Structure formats: C-alpha cells, structure tokens
Amino acid sequence: MAVGEELGERKLTILKAIIQNYLETGEPVGSRTLSKYTDLKLSSATIRNEMADLEELGYIFQPHTSAGRIPSDKGYRFYVDMLMEEKEQELEEIKNIMLDKTEKVDKVLQKAAKMLAVNTNYATMISAPMNSKNTLKFIQLSQVDEEQIVAVIVMNGNIIKNKIIHVGETLSNENLLKLNMLLNTTLNGMAIDQINLGLIARLKEEAGIHSQVIRHVLDAVAEIIHVDDDMEIYTSGATNIFKYPELSDKQSAQEIISAFEEKQQLAELVTETLSSEEHQGIQVYIGDETPVKTMKDCSVVTATYELGEGMKGTIGIIGPKRMDYEHVMKTLKTLQVELEGINKKENPEG
C-alpha cells in the first residue's frame, strides 16, 4: 500500500499541514490555525472532525487538555516515509529525463554520421561525448599479500576503480601511509593530462626506494582514466570507399570495412584526437600520418566537438587522398558548430 493510502486525500492534507506547522513553530496545532491555510478550504468544524479521526488512528495526539495536536511517532514515521516516496519519484523522473536526453543525443549523432556520409560521399564516424578531463579525488594503497598491493582510485563523480599491483616486496603500514600521503597531496584534483614527466620524476624522487611503486600506481591511474576502448562510435558510408578505384581493390577495401565494423582502430583515432591539444580544431592526416594503420592509403580529417565542460567527442571523415578537402573541412566545421549548439539550447545560461 502506498504511503497515506489508508487516510484519504482530506486527512492526508490535514496531517501534512499539522506536521509542517508543528515543525516550523514547535507549538501544538489547533483547528483555527489550520483553517487559515488557504489551500485547505475547509471549515474549522470539518477540520476538528478530521483531527479527531487522525487522533483515533494514532497519527496525532493532544499533549494536554484544551491544547492543539502534535504528531505522534506514527505521524512522524508517516511523514518521513511520504517524503522518501516523493524523493524516489523525483529521482525516477530525473532518471527518465536523463535517459531520454541520452537517447536524443544518440539519435542526433547517428543522423549526423549519415548526413555527413551523404553530403561528402566518404566514410564517416562520430564518437559519443566523453569526459576527457576526469580528475582524481583520492588514491588509497593497501597491502593484499607479501608482494601485492591494491590501489583504490576514486575519480570525479565518485567513480571508483580497483587495481592490483605487483610490487615484489612487503610494504610496512608506515611506508604505505607515506606513499598514500605523497600521492594524494600531489595528485588530488588533477586530470591525467596534467601528470607530466616532471611531476612523475618528482614523485619518484620523493618516494625514494619505493619509486617503482609510484610508477606502477601512475600506470594504473593512466590506464583507468584513459579513454575507454568500449566508447560508442557511430559510423556511416563505409561502402562509399568502393566508389574510389585507388581504395576499392579487395584487400584495401576489406581492411577499411573491417576497421569500421570492429571500431577498435576508430577508438584509437578518437583517443589520438582527444589527447592532443593541437588537435582540438580540425586535423588532417594524410596517408602514413593517420593513427589507423589500415587507412594508410586514405586521408582522414577529424574535428573535436564539445557538448559541455569536458564532454568531448570526435567527428571523422575518411576518404581518398584526392578528397575535396575544402568541402570536407567546411562540412566538418558546420557540423561541429551544430553539435555544440545542442548544449547551448539545453543550457542557455551555460
């Protein structure tokens, strides 16, 4: 039975009014006070009758003669349960809105990939936006056995990851504490791209004989925060490759089609694009320059788009080296602006 179902709407409204009024004032609540609540629209006599019923049901009681009523433990429990039920409904509504928003973004990206392929006559890909600026909140190192420790890595958004690290030695509690303090005082709030060689060298120097432990931990952090291999990538127009004789021989075409089907190599292209600041605009890879080995006979043009602070994705067009670069770059720029416009429409003040 849902909270308050046994009471009926009128008793429910009066009970809520009594509890809220008592929580605000700390004074027993009478029928005259409740009759002043504009949303009740009930006479004092009606309110008194309902209050008598609520008292009989055990939700309120009269602390002394001629006083108003105050909530009983049962009344408080009812109120708390009702609030929790309302909060759960709110959370469910928020969840549904977020799911709906995600579905909309997915559909927009799928349509954009298709539109791009039709507009250019080349193969296209768009990666779903990811947080490329995930930051560290906390690292906890603990001994597992004589030669292994576990690193619990907490990232922004309370994303928690565990990594078993083989250190080949037993670390004392004191040494583990020192390493934990060193890591957290230095790395707290940092994004992976801020952990540079100079910082790593300083950490290893301060760790002394345990410098290799620091190296293993930082490797684990990089592995965890790195762009996920299972990223969502939307593709279209892979068969456009067959329109170009220099790419349509059996082996070249098959390798390119496989790259689009398996998407692993496309994920590497996205990682390359997102990880370098110089690639944040439009980037053109020609032949051997491309990070995707199977596309050495192609040109790959990419652009980064942003749907919110740190939420970035990659748009890519793959075609022959004789592609129409001017048209491709103009089309990419237009789509980049349109995708970033989605975030501005949903967050006009952002």
Short mmCIF file of C-alpha atoms in Angstrom, two decimals:
data_model
loop_
_atom_site.label_atom_id
_atom_site.label_comp_id
_atom_site.label_asym_id
_atom_site.label_seq_id
_atom_site.Cartn_x
_atom_site.Cartn_y
_atom_site.Cartn_z
CA MET A 1 0.00 0.00 0.00
CA ALA A 2 1.37 3.43 -0.92
CA VAL A 3 2.09 5.87 1.89
CA GLY A 4 -1.09 7.63 3.03
CA GLU A 5 -3.45 5.42 1.02
CA GLU A 6 -5.46 4.49 4.12
CA LEU A 7 -6.11 8.11 5.04
CA GLY A 8 -7.81 9.64 2.04
CA GLU A 9 -6.91 12.96 0.46
CA ARG A 10 -8.52 15.24 3.07
CA LYS A 11 -6.99 13.57 6.13
CA LEU A 12 -3.67 13.37 4.31
CA THR A 13 -3.71 17.11 3.61
CA ILE A 14 -4.60 17.96 7.20
CA LEU A 15 -1.97 15.63 8.67
CA LYS A 16 0.72 17.12 6.45
CA ALA A 17 -0.38 20.62 7.48
CA ILE A 18 -0.24 19.70 11.20
CA ILE A 19 3.24 18.17 10.91
CA GLN A 20 4.67 21.02 8.81
CA ASN A 21 3.17 23.66 11.12
CA TYR A 22 4.47 21.91 14.23
CA LEU A 23 7.95 21.51 12.69
CA GLU A 24 8.01 25.26 11.97
CA THR A 25 6.66 26.54 15.30
CA GLY A 26 7.13 23.80 17.90
CA GLU A 27 3.64 24.66 19.18
CA PRO A 28 0.55 22.36 19.24
CA VAL A 29 -1.63 22.99 16.20
CA GLY A 30 -5.35 23.77 16.51
CA SER A 31 -8.21 23.72 14.03
CA ARG A 32 -8.33 27.53 13.86
CA THR A 33 -4.67 27.67 12.79
CA LEU A 34 -5.26 25.05 10.12
CA SER A 35 -8.38 26.81 8.80
CA LYS A 36 -6.13 29.73 7.82
CA TYR A 37 -4.24 27.52 5.37
CA THR A 38 -5.67 28.86 2.09
CA ASP A 39 -5.15 25.57 0.24
CA LEU A 40 -7.28 23.58 2.74
CA LYS A 41 -10.54 25.47 2.07
CA LEU A 42 -12.24 23.66 4.97
CA SER A 43 -14.28 24.96 7.91
CA SER A 44 -12.94 24.70 11.46
CA ALA A 45 -15.70 22.18 12.30
CA THR A 46 -14.69 19.90 9.41
CA ILE A 47 -11.03 20.16 10.39
CA ARG A 48 -11.87 19.28 14.04
CA ASN A 49 -13.71 16.14 12.91
CA GLU A 50 -10.82 15.05 10.70
CA MET A 51 -8.32 15.76 13.51
CA ALA A 52 -10.38 13.58 15.87
CA ASP A 53 -10.19 10.73 13.34
CA LEU A 54 -6.43 11.20 12.91
CA GLU A 55 -6.01 11.10 16.70
CA GLU A 56 -8.05 7.90 16.90
CA LEU A 57 -5.82 6.39 14.16
CA GLY A 58 -2.75 7.29 16.23
CA TYR A 59 -1.15 9.84 13.91
CA ILE A 60 -1.51 12.83 16.27
CA PHE A 61 -2.27 13.38 19.95
CA GLN A 62 -3.22 16.14 22.35
CA PRO A 63 -0.37 16.86 24.82
CA HIS A 64 -2.80 18.35 27.38
CA THR A 65 -6.44 19.42 27.63
CA SER A 66 -7.53 22.39 25.53
CA ALA A 67 -4.27 22.32 23.55
CA GLY A 68 -3.95 21.67 19.84
CA ARG A 69 -2.47 18.47 18.42
CA ILE A 70 1.12 17.40 17.75
CA PRO A 71 2.43 14.50 15.65
CA SER A 72 2.93 11.10 17.29
CA ASP A 73 5.84 8.80 16.43
CA LYS A 74 3.48 7.12 13.95
CA GLY A 75 2.74 10.52 12.43
CA TYR A 76 6.42 11.35 12.09
CA ARG A 77 7.09 7.94 10.53
CA PHE A 78 4.29 8.54 8.03
CA TYR A 79 5.71 11.95 7.14
CA VAL A 80 9.26 10.65 6.63
CA ASP A 81 8.05 7.70 4.52
CA MET A 82 5.96 10.06 2.43
CA LEU A 83 8.93 12.35 1.84
CA MET A 84 11.08 9.36 0.86
CA GLU A 85 8.43 8.15 -1.57
CA GLU A 86 8.20 11.61 -3.15
CA LYS A 87 12.01 11.79 -3.40
CA GLU A 88 12.14 8.38 -5.09
CA GLN A 89 9.55 9.56 -7.62
CA GLU A 90 11.61 12.69 -8.27
CA LEU A 91 14.76 10.60 -8.78
CA GLU A 92 12.89 8.29 -11.15
CA GLU A 93 11.65 11.28 -13.14
CA ILE A 94 15.17 12.72 -13.33
CA LYS A 95 16.49 9.32 -14.41
CA ASN A 96 13.87 9.11 -17.17
CA ILE A 97 14.69 12.62 -18.35
CA MET A 98 18.39 11.78 -18.47
CA LEU A 99 17.71 8.55 -20.35
CA ASP A 100 15.52 10.43 -22.79
CA LYS A 101 18.23 13.05 -23.24
CA THR A 102 20.82 10.34 -23.88
CA GLU A 103 18.59 8.71 -26.47
CA LYS A 104 18.15 12.05 -28.20
CA VAL A 105 21.90 12.65 -28.34
CA ASP A 106 22.43 9.12 -29.70
CA LYS A 107 19.86 9.69 -32.43
CA VAL A 108 21.33 13.08 -33.29
CA LEU A 109 24.81 11.56 -33.67
CA GLN A 110 23.52 8.63 -35.75
CA LYS A 111 21.71 11.02 -38.08
CA ALA A 112 24.72 13.34 -38.21
CA ALA A 113 27.03 10.49 -39.27
CA LYS A 114 24.60 9.51 -42.01
CA MET A 115 24.12 13.09 -43.18
CA LEU A 116 27.89 13.56 -43.28
CA ALA A 117 28.35 10.44 -45.43
CA VAL A 118 25.64 11.53 -47.89
CA ASN A 119 26.96 15.08 -48.04
CA THR A 120 30.60 14.15 -48.68
CA ASN A 121 30.38 10.70 -50.36
CA TYR A 122 33.06 9.45 -47.96
CA ALA A 123 33.06 7.15 -44.91
CA THR A 124 32.21 8.92 -41.64
CA MET A 125 32.36 8.37 -37.87
CA ILE A 126 31.29 10.29 -34.78
CA SER A 127 32.21 9.27 -31.23
CA ALA A 128 29.77 9.87 -28.38
CA PRO A 129 30.93 12.60 -25.98
CA MET A 130 33.04 11.51 -23.01
CA ASN A 131 34.58 13.32 -20.09
CA SER A 132 38.15 13.78 -21.28
CA LYS A 133 39.02 15.84 -18.20
CA ASN A 134 38.23 13.31 -15.49
CA THR A 135 40.14 14.22 -12.34
CA LEU A 136 41.50 12.31 -9.37
CA LYS A 137 39.82 12.73 -5.98
CA PHE A 138 41.61 10.13 -3.89
CA ILE A 139 44.03 7.17 -4.03
CA GLN A 140 44.22 4.50 -1.33
CA LEU A 141 47.02 1.90 -1.33
CA SER A 142 46.54 -1.21 0.82
CA GLN A 143 48.58 -4.40 1.24
CA VAL A 144 47.00 -7.53 -0.26
CA ASP A 145 49.79 -10.01 0.46
CA GLU A 146 53.59 -10.05 0.71
CA GLU A 147 54.14 -8.96 -2.90
CA GLN A 148 50.91 -7.23 -3.95
CA ILE A 149 49.03 -4.08 -3.06
CA VAL A 150 45.63 -2.84 -4.22
CA ALA A 151 45.18 0.72 -5.43
CA VAL A 152 41.65 2.09 -4.93
CA ILE A 153 41.34 5.07 -7.27
CA VAL A 154 38.42 7.48 -6.81
CA MET A 155 37.71 9.92 -9.64
CA ASN A 156 35.48 12.93 -10.02
CA GLY A 157 31.83 11.85 -9.96
CA ASN A 158 32.73 9.20 -7.34
CA ILE A 159 33.78 6.68 -9.99
CA ILE A 160 35.74 4.03 -8.10
CA LYS A 161 38.24 1.64 -9.71
CA ASN A 162 40.49 -1.01 -8.17
CA LYS A 163 43.85 -2.22 -9.50
CA ILE A 164 46.03 -5.00 -8.09
CA ILE A 165 49.71 -4.01 -8.37
CA HIS A 166 52.60 -6.46 -8.05
CA VAL A 167 55.39 -4.71 -6.10
CA GLY A 168 57.60 -7.70 -5.22
CA GLU A 169 58.11 -6.55 -1.64
CA THR A 170 56.25 -6.17 1.63
CA LEU A 171 55.47 -2.56 2.48
CA SER A 172 55.07 -1.60 6.11
CA ASN A 173 51.97 0.28 7.25
CA GLU A 174 54.18 3.32 7.81
CA ASN A 175 55.54 3.21 4.25
CA LEU A 176 52.05 2.72 2.79
CA LEU A 177 50.83 5.72 4.79
CA LYS A 178 53.71 7.87 3.49
CA LEU A 179 53.04 6.80 -0.11
CA ASN A 180 49.31 7.50 0.29
CA MET A 181 50.03 10.97 1.66
CA LEU A 182 52.56 11.68 -1.11
CA LEU A 183 50.16 10.62 -3.88
CA ASN A 184 47.10 12.42 -2.51
CA THR A 185 48.77 15.71 -1.62
CA THR A 186 50.33 15.86 -5.09
CA LEU A 187 47.64 14.43 -7.39
CA ASN A 188 44.33 15.44 -5.81
CA GLY A 189 42.17 17.30 -8.36
CA MET A 190 44.50 16.61 -11.27
CA ALA A 191 43.45 15.41 -14.73
CA ILE A 192 45.53 12.71 -16.41
CA ASP A 193 46.94 15.19 -18.95
CA GLN A 194 48.36 17.26 -16.07
CA ILE A 195 50.51 14.37 -14.80
CA ASN A 196 53.61 15.13 -16.86
CA LEU A 197 57.13 13.67 -16.85
CA GLY A 198 58.45 16.36 -14.49
CA LEU A 199 55.76 15.62 -11.92
CA ILE A 200 56.34 11.86 -12.20
CA ALA A 201 60.10 12.35 -11.70
CA ARG A 202 59.49 14.45 -8.58
CA LEU A 203 57.08 11.88 -7.13
CA LYS A 204 59.54 9.04 -7.77
CA GLU A 205 62.37 11.01 -6.18
CA GLU A 206 60.32 11.74 -3.07
CA ALA A 207 59.28 8.07 -2.87
CA GLY A 208 62.96 7.05 -2.69
CA ILE A 209 63.42 3.26 -2.66
CA HIS A 210 59.71 2.86 -3.41
CA SER A 211 59.88 4.82 -6.69
CA GLN A 212 58.81 1.75 -8.69
CA VAL A 213 55.62 1.51 -6.62
CA ILE A 214 54.81 5.09 -7.62
CA ARG A 215 55.43 4.22 -11.29
CA HIS A 216 53.08 1.22 -11.10
CA VAL A 217 50.37 3.31 -9.41
CA LEU A 218 50.61 6.08 -12.02
CA ASP A 219 50.45 3.48 -14.80
CA ALA A 220 47.25 2.15 -13.19
CA VAL A 221 45.80 5.67 -12.94
CA ALA A 222 46.58 6.33 -16.62
CA GLU A 223 45.01 3.00 -17.62
CA ILE A 224 41.83 3.70 -15.66
CA ILE A 225 41.32 7.34 -16.67
CA HIS A 226 42.28 6.67 -20.30
CA VAL A 227 39.53 6.82 -22.91
CA ASP A 228 37.58 3.57 -22.75
CA ASP A 229 38.06 1.08 -25.58
CA ASP A 230 34.31 0.44 -25.46
CA MET A 231 33.41 4.01 -26.40
CA GLU A 232 30.30 4.45 -28.52
CA ILE A 233 31.13 5.27 -32.13
CA TYR A 234 28.52 5.90 -34.84
CA THR A 235 29.55 5.21 -38.43
CA SER A 236 28.05 5.58 -41.89
CA GLY A 237 29.04 5.38 -45.53
CA ALA A 238 31.79 2.75 -45.25
CA THR A 239 30.74 1.33 -48.63
CA ASN A 240 31.44 4.75 -50.21
CA ILE A 241 35.05 3.54 -50.26
CA PHE A 242 34.19 1.34 -53.26
CA LYS A 243 33.48 4.49 -55.30
CA TYR A 244 37.20 5.27 -55.47
CA PRO A 245 39.33 2.93 -57.62
CA GLU A 246 42.53 3.51 -55.61
CA LEU A 247 40.76 2.21 -52.47
CA SER A 248 38.44 -0.38 -53.96
CA ASP A 249 40.91 -3.22 -54.51
CA LYS A 250 39.91 -6.23 -52.46
CA GLN A 251 42.47 -6.00 -49.63
CA SER A 252 42.37 -2.24 -49.01
CA ALA A 253 38.58 -2.09 -49.04
CA GLN A 254 38.25 -5.15 -46.80
CA GLU A 255 40.65 -3.68 -44.22
CA ILE A 256 38.82 -0.35 -44.14
CA ILE A 257 35.39 -2.01 -43.88
CA SER A 258 36.73 -4.22 -41.03
CA ALA A 259 38.00 -1.14 -39.19
CA PHE A 260 34.50 0.37 -39.39
CA GLU A 261 32.83 -2.86 -38.23
CA GLU A 262 35.17 -3.65 -35.32
CA LYS A 263 35.67 0.04 -34.34
CA GLN A 264 38.78 -0.70 -32.25
CA GLN A 265 41.02 1.24 -34.64
CA LEU A 266 38.47 4.06 -34.79
CA ALA A 267 38.63 4.21 -30.98
CA GLU A 268 42.41 4.66 -31.27
CA LEU A 269 41.83 7.52 -33.71
CA VAL A 270 39.44 9.17 -31.23
CA THR A 271 41.97 8.70 -28.40
CA GLU A 272 44.69 10.31 -30.52
CA THR A 273 42.44 13.24 -31.43
CA LEU A 274 41.20 13.93 -27.91
CA SER A 275 44.56 13.50 -26.16
CA SER A 276 46.43 16.24 -28.04
CA GLU A 277 45.66 19.92 -27.51
CA GLU A 278 46.86 20.78 -31.03
CA HIS A 279 44.14 18.51 -32.45
CA GLN A 280 41.26 20.38 -30.83
CA GLY A 281 40.44 22.13 -34.10
CA ILE A 282 40.27 20.41 -37.48
CA GLN A 283 43.10 17.94 -38.05
CA VAL A 284 44.08 16.39 -41.38
CA TYR A 285 46.01 13.09 -41.53
CA ILE A 286 47.35 12.15 -44.97
CA GLY A 287 48.47 8.61 -45.74
CA ASP A 288 51.05 7.34 -43.24
CA GLU A 289 50.24 10.19 -40.84
CA THR A 290 46.98 8.55 -39.76
CA PRO A 291 46.96 6.62 -36.45
CA VAL A 292 44.82 3.95 -38.17
CA LYS A 293 47.26 1.60 -39.93
CA THR A 294 44.68 0.13 -42.31
CA MET A 295 43.95 3.63 -43.64
CA LYS A 296 47.48 4.46 -44.85
CA ASP A 297 46.13 4.85 -48.39
CA CYS A 298 43.47 7.31 -47.20
CA SER A 299 43.17 10.81 -45.86
CA VAL A 300 41.43 11.21 -42.50
CA VAL A 301 40.02 14.57 -41.43
CA THR A 302 38.85 14.97 -37.80
CA ALA A 303 37.31 17.64 -35.61
CA THR A 304 36.60 17.75 -31.87
CA TYR A 305 33.19 18.88 -30.63
CA GLU A 306 32.14 19.68 -27.06
CA LEU A 307 28.67 19.17 -25.53
CA GLY A 308 29.55 20.56 -22.12
CA GLU A 309 32.57 21.29 -19.95
CA GLY A 310 35.00 18.43 -20.56
CA MET A 311 32.45 16.38 -22.53
CA LYS A 312 34.15 15.92 -25.89
CA GLY A 313 33.80 13.72 -28.95
CA THR A 314 35.38 13.31 -32.35
CA ILE A 315 33.94 13.67 -35.86
CA GLY A 316 35.91 11.95 -38.61
CA ILE A 317 35.75 11.70 -42.42
CA ILE A 318 37.74 9.02 -44.25
CA GLY A 319 38.27 9.13 -47.99
CA PRO A 320 40.90 9.02 -50.74
CA LYS A 321 43.94 11.30 -50.63
CA ARG A 322 42.36 13.24 -53.52
CA MET A 323 39.33 14.13 -51.40
CA ASP A 324 37.74 17.57 -51.68
CA TYR A 325 39.46 19.00 -48.58
CA GLU A 326 37.78 22.40 -48.77
CA HIS A 327 34.28 20.89 -48.86
CA VAL A 328 35.15 18.34 -46.15
CA MET A 329 36.56 20.94 -43.75
CA LYS A 330 33.66 23.32 -44.33
CA THR A 331 31.15 20.49 -43.69
CA LEU A 332 33.01 19.39 -40.55
CA LYS A 333 33.09 22.93 -39.20
CA THR A 334 29.35 23.34 -39.79
CA LEU A 335 28.54 20.06 -38.01
CA GLN A 336 30.90 20.90 -35.15
CA VAL A 337 29.04 24.18 -34.56
CA GLU A 338 25.63 22.49 -34.82
CA LEU A 339 26.55 19.75 -32.31
CA GLU A 340 27.93 22.27 -29.83
CA GLY A 341 24.72 24.24 -30.32
CA ILE A 342 22.77 21.33 -28.80
CA ASN A 343 24.34 22.04 -25.40
CA LYS A 344 23.65 25.78 -25.66
CA LYS A 345 19.97 25.18 -26.47
CA GLU A 346 19.58 22.85 -23.49
CA ASN A 347 21.62 25.10 -21.18
CA PRO A 348 21.00 28.67 -22.42
CA GLU A 349 22.63 30.22 -19.35
CA GLY A 350 25.68 27.90 -19.51
#
